[in-house]
Coordinates of C-alpha atoms in Angstrom, one line a residue:
X1 CA -37.1 -11.3 -8.5
X2 CA -39.6 -8.4 -9.5
X3 CA -38.4 -5.2 -11.0
X4 CA -39.9 -1.9 -10.4
X5 CA -38.9 1.8 -11.0
X6 CA -38.1 3.8 -14.0
X7 CA -35.7 2.8 -16.8
X8 CA -34.4 -0.6 -15.9
X9 CA -31.4 -1.6 -18.0
X10 CA -31.5 -4.5 -20.2
X11 CA -28.1 -5.3 -18.7
X12 CA -29.5 -6.5 -15.6
X13 CA -28.1 -7.7 -12.2
X14 CA -28.8 -11.4 -12.8
X15 CA -25.1 -12.1 -13.2
X16 CA -24.7 -11.2 -9.5
X17 CA -26.7 -14.2 -8.6
X18 CA -29.4 -12.2 -6.7
X19 CA -32.4 -13.9 -8.4
X20 CA -33.9 -14.8 -5.0
X21 CA -34.1 -11.1 -4.0
X22 CA -37.7 -9.9 -3.7
X23 CA -37.9 -6.6 -5.7
X24 CA -35.3 -4.5 -7.4
X25 CA -36.1 -0.8 -7.6
X26 CA -34.4 0.8 -10.6
X27 CA -33.2 4.5 -10.6
X28 CA -35.8 6.0 -8.3
X29 CA -36.1 9.8 -8.0
X30 CA -35.0 11.5 -4.9
X31 CA -38.5 12.0 -3.5
X32 CA -39.3 8.3 -4.0
X33 CA -36.1 7.3 -2.2
X34 CA -37.0 9.7 0.5
X35 CA -40.3 8.0 0.9
X36 CA -38.9 4.5 0.8
X37 CA -36.2 5.4 3.5
X38 CA -38.8 6.9 5.8
X39 CA -41.2 4.1 5.3
X40 CA -38.7 1.5 6.1
X41 CA -37.4 3.2 9.1
X42 CA -34.0 4.2 7.7
X43 CA -34.2 7.8 8.7
X44 CA -36.3 10.9 9.2
X45 CA -36.7 14.4 8.1
X46 CA -35.1 17.7 9.5
X47 CA -37.4 20.7 9.7
X48 CA -36.0 22.1 6.6
X49 CA -36.2 18.8 4.5
X50 CA -33.0 17.1 4.6
X51 CA -33.0 13.3 5.2
X52 CA -31.5 12.6 8.6
X53 CA -29.8 9.1 9.0
X54 CA -27.5 7.2 11.5
X55 CA -24.7 4.9 10.4
X56 CA -24.8 2.8 13.6
X57 CA -21.6 1.4 15.0
X58 CA -19.4 2.6 12.1
X59 CA -19.3 6.4 12.0
X60 CA -16.2 6.4 9.7
X61 CA -14.4 4.3 7.3
X62 CA -12.8 1.0 8.4
X63 CA -9.5 0.9 6.6
X64 CA -8.5 -2.3 8.3
X65 CA -11.5 -4.0 6.8
X66 CA -10.7 -3.0 3.1
X67 CA -8.9 -5.5 1.0
X68 CA -8.0 -5.8 -2.7
X69 CA -8.6 -9.3 -4.3
X70 CA -5.4 -10.9 -5.5
X71 CA -6.3 -11.6 -9.1
X72 CA -4.0 -12.6 -12.0
X73 CA -4.4 -9.6 -14.2
X74 CA -3.8 -6.9 -11.6
X75 CA -1.6 -8.7 -9.1
X76 CA 1.7 -7.2 -10.3
X77 CA 0.2 -3.6 -10.5
X78 CA -0.8 -3.3 -6.8
X79 CA 1.1 -1.6 -4.1
X80 CA 0.7 -4.5 -1.7
X81 CA 1.3 -3.8 2.0
X82 CA -0.6 -2.2 5.0
X83 CA -2.7 -0.1 2.7
X84 CA -3.6 -2.8 0.1
X85 CA -3.9 -5.9 1.8
X86 CA -4.6 -9.1 -0.4
X87 CA -7.7 -11.4 0.1
X88 CA -7.8 -14.7 -1.8
X89 CA -10.2 -14.9 -4.8
X90 CA -11.8 -18.0 -3.0
X91 CA -12.6 -15.8 0.0
X92 CA -14.1 -13.1 -2.1
X93 CA -16.3 -15.8 -3.9
X94 CA -17.4 -17.1 -0.5
X95 CA -18.4 -13.8 0.7
X96 CA -20.3 -13.0 -2.4
X97 CA -22.2 -16.2 -1.8
X98 CA -23.1 -15.0 1.6
X99 CA -24.4 -11.8 0.1
X100 CA -26.7 -13.8 -2.3
X101 CA -28.1 -15.7 0.6
X102 CA -28.5 -12.5 2.7
X103 CA -30.3 -10.8 -0.3
X104 CA -32.8 -13.6 -0.7
X105 CA -36.4 -12.3 0.0
X106 CA -35.2 -8.6 0.4
X107 CA -35.7 -5.5 -1.6
X108 CA -32.8 -4.0 -3.5
X109 CA -32.3 -0.5 -4.9
X110 CA -30.1 0.1 -8.1
X111 CA -28.6 3.3 -9.3
X112 CA -26.7 3.7 -12.7
X113 CA -24.4 6.6 -13.2
X114 CA -20.9 7.7 -13.7
X115 CA -17.6 8.5 -12.0
X116 CA -15.9 11.2 -14.2
X117 CA -17.2 14.4 -15.7
X118 CA -15.0 14.1 -18.9
X119 CA -16.8 11.8 -21.2
X120 CA -13.4 10.5 -22.6
X121 CA -12.6 9.0 -19.1
X122 CA -15.9 8.5 -17.3
X123 CA -16.5 5.1 -15.6
X124 CA -20.0 3.6 -15.8
X125 CA -20.9 2.3 -12.3
X126 CA -23.8 0.5 -11.0
X127 CA -24.6 0.8 -7.2
X128 CA -26.9 -1.9 -5.8
X129 CA -27.8 -1.2 -2.1
X130 CA -29.9 -2.8 0.7
X131 CA -30.8 0.6 2.0
X132 CA -32.9 3.4 0.1
X133 CA -30.9 6.1 1.6
X134 CA -27.6 4.4 0.6
X135 CA -28.9 4.6 -3.0
X136 CA -29.9 8.3 -2.5
X137 CA -26.3 8.8 -1.3
X138 CA -25.0 7.0 -4.5
X139 CA -27.4 9.4 -6.7
X140 CA -25.9 12.5 -4.8
X141 CA -22.3 11.5 -5.1
X142 CA -22.0 10.1 -8.6
X143 CA -23.0 11.7 -11.9
X144 CA -26.5 10.9 -13.0
X145 CA -27.5 9.7 -16.3
X146 CA -30.7 11.5 -17.4
X147 CA -31.4 10.1 -20.8
X148 CA -34.1 7.4 -20.5
X149 CA -32.7 5.5 -23.6
X150 CA -29.3 5.5 -22.2
X151 CA -30.4 4.2 -18.8
X152 CA -32.3 1.4 -20.5
X153 CA -29.1 0.3 -22.3
X154 CA -26.9 1.2 -19.5
X155 CA -24.1 -1.4 -19.1
X156 CA -21.8 -0.8 -16.0
X157 CA -18.0 -1.3 -16.1
X158 CA -17.9 -1.7 -12.2
X159 CA -20.5 -2.7 -9.9
X160 CA -20.9 -2.0 -6.1
X161 CA -23.0 -4.4 -4.1
X162 CA -23.7 -2.8 -0.7
X163 CA -25.4 -4.9 1.9
X164 CA -24.8 -3.5 5.4
X165 CA -26.7 -6.2 7.1
X166 CA -24.5 -8.9 5.6
X167 CA -21.6 -9.9 7.8
X168 CA -18.5 -11.9 7.1
X169 CA -17.1 -14.9 9.2
X170 CA -13.6 -13.7 9.9
X171 CA -12.0 -17.0 10.6
X172 CA -13.6 -18.6 7.5
X173 CA -13.6 -15.7 5.2
X174 CA -10.1 -14.4 6.1
X175 CA -11.3 -10.9 6.9
X176 CA -10.2 -8.7 9.7
X177 CA -13.8 -8.6 11.3
X178 CA -17.3 -9.2 10.3
X179 CA -17.2 -5.9 8.2
X180 CA -15.7 -6.0 4.7
X181 CA -14.9 -3.7 1.8
X182 CA -13.6 -5.9 -1.0
X183 CA -12.4 -4.5 -4.3
X184 CA -12.0 -6.9 -7.1
X185 CA -10.2 -5.0 -10.0
X186 CA -10.5 -8.0 -12.5
X187 CA -14.0 -8.9 -11.6
X188 CA -15.0 -5.3 -11.8
X189 CA -17.1 -5.9 -8.7
X190 CA -16.9 -4.2 -5.1
X191 CA -18.5 -5.8 -2.1
X192 CA -19.4 -4.0 1.0
X193 CA -21.1 -5.5 4.1
X194 CA -21.1 -5.1 8.0
X195 CA -21.0 -1.2 7.8
X196 CA -23.7 1.4 7.2
X197 CA -21.2 4.2 6.6
X198 CA -22.1 5.3 3.3
X199 CA -18.7 6.9 2.6
X200 CA -17.3 3.3 1.9
X201 CA -19.3 3.3 -1.5
X202 CA -17.8 6.5 -2.8
X203 CA -14.3 5.8 -1.6
X204 CA -14.1 2.2 -3.0
X205 CA -15.0 3.7 -6.5
X206 CA -12.3 6.3 -6.0
X207 CA -9.8 3.5 -5.5
X208 CA -10.9 2.0 -8.8
X209 CA -10.4 5.3 -10.5
X210 CA -7.0 5.6 -9.0
X211 CA -6.0 2.2 -10.5
X212 CA -7.6 2.7 -14.0
X213 CA -6.7 6.4 -14.9
X214 CA -2.8 6.3 -14.7
X215 CA -2.8 3.8 -17.7
X216 CA -4.7 6.4 -19.7
X217 CA -2.1 9.3 -18.7
X218 CA -4.8 10.8 -16.3
X219 CA -3.5 11.7 -12.6
X220 CA -6.3 10.8 -10.2
X221 CA -6.3 13.2 -7.2
X222 CA -7.6 13.5 -3.7
X223 CA -8.4 17.2 -4.0
X224 CA -11.1 19.7 -4.4
X225 CA -11.0 22.3 -7.1
X226 CA -12.3 25.6 -8.0
X227 CA -11.6 28.5 -10.4
X228 CA -11.8 32.3 -10.4
X229 CA -12.9 34.7 -13.0
X230 CA -12.5 32.1 -15.7
X231 CA -12.1 28.4 -16.1
X232 CA -8.4 28.7 -16.7
X233 CA -7.7 30.4 -13.2
X234 CA -8.0 27.0 -11.5
X235 CA -6.8 25.9 -8.1
X236 CA -6.5 22.4 -6.5
X237 CA -6.8 21.7 -2.8
X238 CA -5.2 18.5 -1.7
X239 CA -5.8 17.2 1.7
X240 CA -7.1 14.4 3.9
X241 CA -10.7 14.6 5.4
X242 CA -11.1 17.4 7.9
X243 CA -8.2 19.5 6.6
X244 CA -10.5 21.9 4.8
X245 CA -10.9 20.6 1.2
X246 CA -14.6 21.3 1.0
X247 CA -14.6 24.5 3.2
X248 CA -12.0 26.2 1.4
X249 CA -13.0 25.3 -2.2
X250 CA -16.5 26.4 -1.4
X251 CA -15.7 30.1 -1.8
X252 CA -18.3 32.7 -2.7
X253 CA -15.5 34.5 -4.8
X254 CA -14.7 31.4 -7.0
X255 CA -16.8 28.8 -8.9
X256 CA -16.7 25.2 -7.5
X257 CA -15.7 22.3 -9.7
X258 CA -16.0 19.7 -6.9
X259 CA -14.9 19.0 -3.3
X260 CA -12.9 15.8 -3.2
X261 CA -12.0 13.7 -6.3
X262 CA -10.8 14.8 -9.5
X263 CA -8.5 13.8 -12.6
X264 CA -5.8 15.9 -14.4
X265 CA -5.5 15.0 -18.0
X266 CA -4.3 16.4 -21.2
X267 CA -7.4 18.8 -21.4
X268 CA -7.4 19.9 -17.9
X269 CA -9.0 19.0 -14.7
X270 CA -12.3 17.2 -14.2
X271 CA -14.4 16.2 -11.4
X272 CA -15.2 12.6 -10.6
X273 CA -18.4 13.3 -8.7
X274 CA -21.8 14.8 -8.8
X275 CA -22.0 16.0 -5.3
X276 CA -20.3 16.9 -2.1
X277 CA -19.7 15.0 1.2
X278 CA -18.9 17.7 3.7
X279 CA -18.0 17.5 7.3
X280 CA -20.6 19.6 9.1
X281 CA -19.5 19.4 12.8
X282 CA -19.9 22.9 14.3
X283 CA -20.9 24.3 10.8
X284 CA -22.1 28.0 10.9
X285 CA -23.9 30.1 8.5
X286 CA -21.4 32.9 9.0
X287 CA -18.3 30.7 8.4
X288 CA -19.4 28.4 5.6
X289 CA -22.7 29.8 4.2
X290 CA -22.6 27.8 1.0
X291 CA -22.3 24.4 2.9
X292 CA -24.8 25.6 5.4
X293 CA -27.4 26.4 2.8
X294 CA -26.9 23.1 1.0
X295 CA -27.2 21.2 4.2
X296 CA -30.7 22.7 4.9
X297 CA -32.2 21.6 1.4
X298 CA -34.3 18.8 0.2
X299 CA -32.2 16.1 -1.4
X300 CA -29.4 16.4 1.2
X301 CA -28.6 13.6 3.6
X302 CA -27.4 14.4 7.0
X303 CA -25.3 11.5 8.6
X304 CA -25.1 11.2 12.3
X305 CA -26.3 14.9 12.7
X306 CA -28.2 15.5 15.9
X307 CA -31.8 17.0 15.3
X308 CA -34.2 18.1 18.1
X309 CA -36.7 15.2 18.4
X310 CA -39.8 17.5 18.3
X311 CA -38.9 20.6 16.3
X312 CA -36.5 18.6 14.1
X313 CA -34.2 21.5 14.3
X314 CA -30.6 20.7 13.2
X315 CA -27.9 21.1 15.9
X316 CA -24.6 21.1 14.1
X317 CA -22.8 21.7 17.3
X318 CA -23.6 18.4 18.8
X319 CA -21.2 15.5 18.6
X320 CA -23.5 13.0 20.3
X321 CA -23.0 10.3 17.7
X322 CA -19.6 11.2 16.3
X323 CA -17.2 14.2 15.4
X324 CA -17.5 12.9 11.8
X325 CA -21.0 14.3 11.1
X326 CA -21.7 14.6 7.3
X327 CA -23.8 16.3 4.6
X328 CA -24.1 14.6 1.2
X329 CA -25.9 17.0 -1.3
X330 CA -25.8 17.2 -5.2
X331 CA -23.7 19.9 -6.7
X332 CA -26.9 21.4 -8.0
X333 CA -27.7 22.3 -4.4
X334 CA -24.8 25.0 -4.6
X335 CA -25.3 28.4 -6.2
X336 CA -21.7 29.1 -7.3
X337 CA -20.8 25.9 -9.1
X338 CA -19.9 24.5 -12.5
X339 CA -22.1 21.4 -13.1
X340 CA -20.1 20.5 -16.2
X341 CA -17.3 19.6 -13.8
X342 CA -14.4 20.6 -16.1
X343 CA -11.8 23.2 -16.1
X344 CA -8.3 24.2 -17.6
X345 CA -5.0 23.3 -16.0
X346 CA -4.3 24.6 -12.5
X347 CA -2.5 27.8 -11.9
X348 CA -2.2 27.0 -8.2
X349 CA -2.0 23.7 -6.2
X350 CA -2.4 23.9 -2.4
X351 CA -1.5 21.1 0.1
X352 CA -3.7 21.3 3.2
X353 CA -2.4 20.1 6.5
X354 CA -3.9 20.2 9.9
X355 CA -0.8 20.2 12.0
X356 CA -1.5 18.8 15.2
X357 CA 2.0 19.9 16.6
X358 CA 1.2 23.5 15.9
X359 CA 4.8 24.2 14.5
X360 CA 4.1 24.6 10.6
X361 CA 3.6 28.1 9.4
X362 CA 0.1 28.9 8.1
X363 CA 1.2 29.3 4.6
X364 CA 4.3 28.9 2.7
X365 CA 5.4 28.7 -1.1
X366 CA 7.1 25.4 -2.2
X367 CA 9.7 24.9 -4.7
X368 CA 9.0 22.0 -7.2
X369 CA 11.3 19.7 -5.3
X370 CA 9.5 20.5 -2.0
X371 CA 6.2 19.9 -3.6
X372 CA 7.3 16.5 -4.6
X373 CA 8.7 15.9 -1.1
X374 CA 5.4 17.0 0.6
X375 CA 3.2 15.2 -1.8
X376 CA 4.9 11.9 -1.2
X377 CA 4.9 12.5 2.7
X378 CA 1.3 13.9 2.8
X379 CA 1.6 15.0 6.4
X380 CA -1.6 16.1 8.4
X381 CA -3.6 14.9 11.3
X382 CA -6.3 12.4 11.3
X383 CA -9.3 14.2 12.7
X384 CA -11.7 12.8 15.2
X385 CA -14.3 10.4 13.9
X386 CA -13.0 10.1 10.2
X387 CA -11.8 6.6 11.0
X388 CA -12.9 4.2 13.7
X389 CA -10.7 4.6 16.9
X390 CA -9.6 8.1 16.2
X391 CA -11.0 10.3 18.8
X392 CA -8.6 13.3 18.7
X393 CA -6.4 14.7 16.0
X394 CA -3.3 12.6 15.6
X395 CA -0.2 13.2 13.6
X396 CA -0.1 11.1 10.4
X397 CA 1.5 10.7 7.0
X398 CA -0.5 9.7 4.0
X399 CA 1.3 9.5 0.7
X400 CA -0.2 11.8 -2.1
X401 CA -2.8 13.0 0.6
X402 CA -4.6 9.9 0.1
X403 CA -2.7 6.6 0.5
X404 CA -5.8 4.5 1.5
X405 CA -7.2 5.0 -1.9
X406 CA -4.0 4.3 -3.9
X407 CA -3.8 0.7 -5.5
X408 CA -0.6 1.6 -7.1
X409 CA 2.8 2.7 -5.7
X410 CA 2.7 6.5 -4.7
X411 CA 5.7 7.1 -6.9
X412 CA 3.5 6.5 -10.0
X413 CA 1.1 9.4 -9.1
X414 CA 4.0 11.6 -7.7
X415 CA 5.8 11.4 -11.0
X416 CA 2.6 12.4 -12.8
X417 CA 2.1 15.3 -10.7
X418 CA 5.8 16.4 -11.0
X419 CA 5.7 16.3 -14.9
X420 CA 2.3 18.3 -14.8
X421 CA 3.7 21.0 -12.4
X422 CA 6.6 21.4 -14.6
X423 CA 4.8 21.6 -17.8
X424 CA 2.1 24.1 -16.7
X425 CA 4.1 26.1 -14.3
X426 CA 1.7 25.7 -11.3
X427 CA 2.5 27.5 -8.2
X428 CA 2.4 25.1 -5.1
X429 CA 1.7 26.2 -1.5
X430 CA 1.6 24.6 1.9
X431 CA -1.3 25.7 4.0
X432 CA -1.7 24.7 7.6
X433 CA -5.3 24.7 8.8
X434 CA -4.2 23.1 12.2
X435 CA -3.0 24.5 15.4
X436 CA -1.1 27.6 16.4
X437 CA 0.3 28.7 19.8
X438 CA 1.0 25.2 20.9
X439 CA 0.0 21.5 20.0
X440 CA -3.5 20.1 20.0
X441 CA -4.8 20.5 23.7
X442 CA -2.7 23.6 24.4
X443 CA -2.8 25.8 21.3
X444 CA -5.9 26.8 19.2
X445 CA -7.0 26.2 15.7
X446 CA -6.0 28.7 13.2
X447 CA -9.1 30.9 12.5
X448 CA -10.9 30.1 9.3
X449 CA -11.1 33.7 8.4
X450 CA -7.4 34.0 8.4
X451 CA -7.0 30.9 6.4
X452 CA -9.4 32.1 3.8
X453 CA -7.5 35.5 3.6
X454 CA -4.2 33.9 3.0
X455 CA -5.6 31.5 0.4
X456 CA -7.3 34.2 -1.4
X457 CA -4.0 36.3 -1.3
X458 CA -2.2 33.4 -2.8
X459 CA -4.7 32.8 -5.6
X460 CA -5.1 36.4 -6.4
X461 CA -1.4 36.9 -7.0
X462 CA -0.8 39.0 -3.9
X463 CA 2.1 36.8 -2.7
X464 CA 3.9 36.4 -5.9
X465 CA 6.4 39.2 -5.2
X466 CA 6.0 39.6 -1.5
X467 CA 9.1 39.4 0.9
X468 CA 9.5 35.9 2.5
X469 CA 11.6 34.5 5.2
X470 CA 13.1 30.9 5.2
X471 CA 11.8 28.6 8.0
X472 CA 15.0 27.5 9.8
X473 CA 13.7 23.8 10.2
X474 CA 11.4 23.1 7.3
X475 CA 13.2 25.4 4.7
X476 CA 9.8 26.8 3.6
X477 CA 9.4 30.3 2.1
X478 CA 7.0 32.0 4.4
X479 CA 5.5 35.4 3.5
X480 CA 6.5 38.1 5.9
X481 CA 3.2 39.7 5.7
X482 CA -0.3 39.0 4.3
X483 CA -2.9 41.8 4.4
X484 CA -5.6 41.2 7.0
X485 CA -3.6 38.5 8.8
X486 CA -1.7 39.2 12.1
X487 CA 2.0 39.1 11.4
X488 CA 2.7 37.2 14.5
X489 CA 0.6 34.4 13.1
X490 CA 3.0 33.9 10.2
X491 CA 5.9 33.3 12.6
X492 CA 4.5 30.3 14.6
X493 CA 7.5 30.2 17.2
X494 CA 6.4 33.7 18.4
X495 CA 2.7 32.3 19.2
X496 CA 4.1 29.9 21.7
X497 CA 4.5 31.0 25.4
X498 CA 7.5 28.6 25.5
X499 CA 9.8 29.1 22.4
X500 CA 12.0 26.3 23.5
X501 CA 9.2 23.9 23.6
X502 CA 8.4 25.0 20.1
X503 CA 11.9 24.1 19.0
X504 CA 11.7 20.6 20.5
X505 CA 8.5 19.7 18.8
X506 CA 9.6 21.2 15.5
X507 CA 12.7 19.1 15.7
X508 CA 10.5 16.0 16.5
X509 CA 8.2 16.7 13.6
X510 CA 11.2 17.1 11.3
X511 CA 12.4 13.7 12.3
X512 CA 9.1 12.3 11.6
X513 CA 9.1 13.7 8.1
X514 CA 12.5 12.1 7.4
X515 CA 11.4 8.7 8.7
X516 CA 8.3 8.7 6.7
X517 CA 9.9 9.7 3.5
X518 CA 12.7 7.2 3.7
X519 CA 10.5 4.4 1.7
X520 CA 10.1 6.7 -1.1
X521 CA 13.9 8.0 -1.3
X522 CA 15.0 5.6 -3.9
X523 CA 12.1 6.7 -6.2
X524 CA 13.2 10.4 -6.4
X525 CA 16.2 12.2 -7.5
X526 CA 18.8 13.9 -5.0
X527 CA 17.1 17.3 -5.3
X528 CA 13.8 15.9 -4.0
X529 CA 15.6 14.0 -1.1
X530 CA 17.3 17.3 -0.2
X531 CA 14.0 19.2 0.0
X532 CA 12.9 17.9 3.3
X533 CA 13.3 19.5 6.8
X534 CA 16.7 19.8 8.5
X535 CA 17.1 18.9 12.1
X536 CA 19.3 21.6 13.8

């Protein structure tokens, strides 16, 4: 195998058994990766200079194709079940051998960098990819090493081998389909094949961070983060994809730390990533100017975004390929961002939910017990395109607002959050970015401008002393008024044409909360169990 590019590490990739590959290109610059991607037919350019790519059949994550390797050192630490399904070590090794054979005679691209902005907790990662554009994605999403000497001595703690063209044999390899995402915690190796969706790369490394950091007394979180006038005015935004983490944290009035993955340790909060991975379906310059500007810059990757074949003009409104259109761009593409990726302890924690039933209030204040309850249930709606087979919003419950990425039992992360909320006195809010006036298909999505106004009011202290009313079903403290927001919007039942239908659906959702909380009831005290909704 020939090696090209700048700053090849002396700790090479020979241990992966890829000696028959043709050429390994090391740590290429964005411009060179652009050239390689276009030359190899992996993508084209938009009129403004973004790299436009398609992800083929897979336009979202494939959770049923993800497995954790059942290994002796970590077997007893994993929360086995529907989320973390085991695969035998023999199958892992068999698939690795398939990938070695597939790589023979092909070019590979290597990126060396880090997950984690705090040097005390950073994870050195190596991403080896079949596609040049996947390597650019890794360069955008992880934190770059810029020191040539450090690159030449770089030794990864975890390696991702990403070969989309390599497929498993399900009957022989014990996979769900030809697609596979295999996380070997003991081996410190992640294998990805059969899917061109680049998001699998970043989320598999996030799963690794979720396993490693609790042992070091750091809470890994599926959240975005920003701060106000100083780095001690910190806010976290928890939520699944499509609920508004990126949109609401990209605020011209506040400084962004990151849009998706963070850790909370003894010294405060730190970003895991070096970029953002924003949903851009129906993106507008007026509603989301920061993301709009970043999506039009050189270095950005536009996944499954439609462009005009002649003018190469971007059409963010088109969902021809998927609703889950994405923009991957480095944090440096944003103007109001802290590239150091670190801040103090959060003053505010916001749980985001896209309520497809349309019954939750648009904003409410949570008690510490309610915060634990809602963190463990993690209610939201899966948004169209984020996962295969999801074509419209669907109610779901995802523990800690990120169950697919939690190798350990959710109670581990919930206990860590509870201790931190108590120690630092963080205020917790539940914000519904979903529907009002009826469920999905009948009601309408809450306007982004109103959500921004409510969030800014909460973060700015406007709601600290305001009068509240208690929601009769969910027990939430709902502000009676928020300046700039119609008071009727704060009382969801009044936005429905049929209040009795609202009552039925609220009772139904309350029942779902109780059902999905049941597996966690034995892991919390009575006050948290009693913090859930009541069914009249």
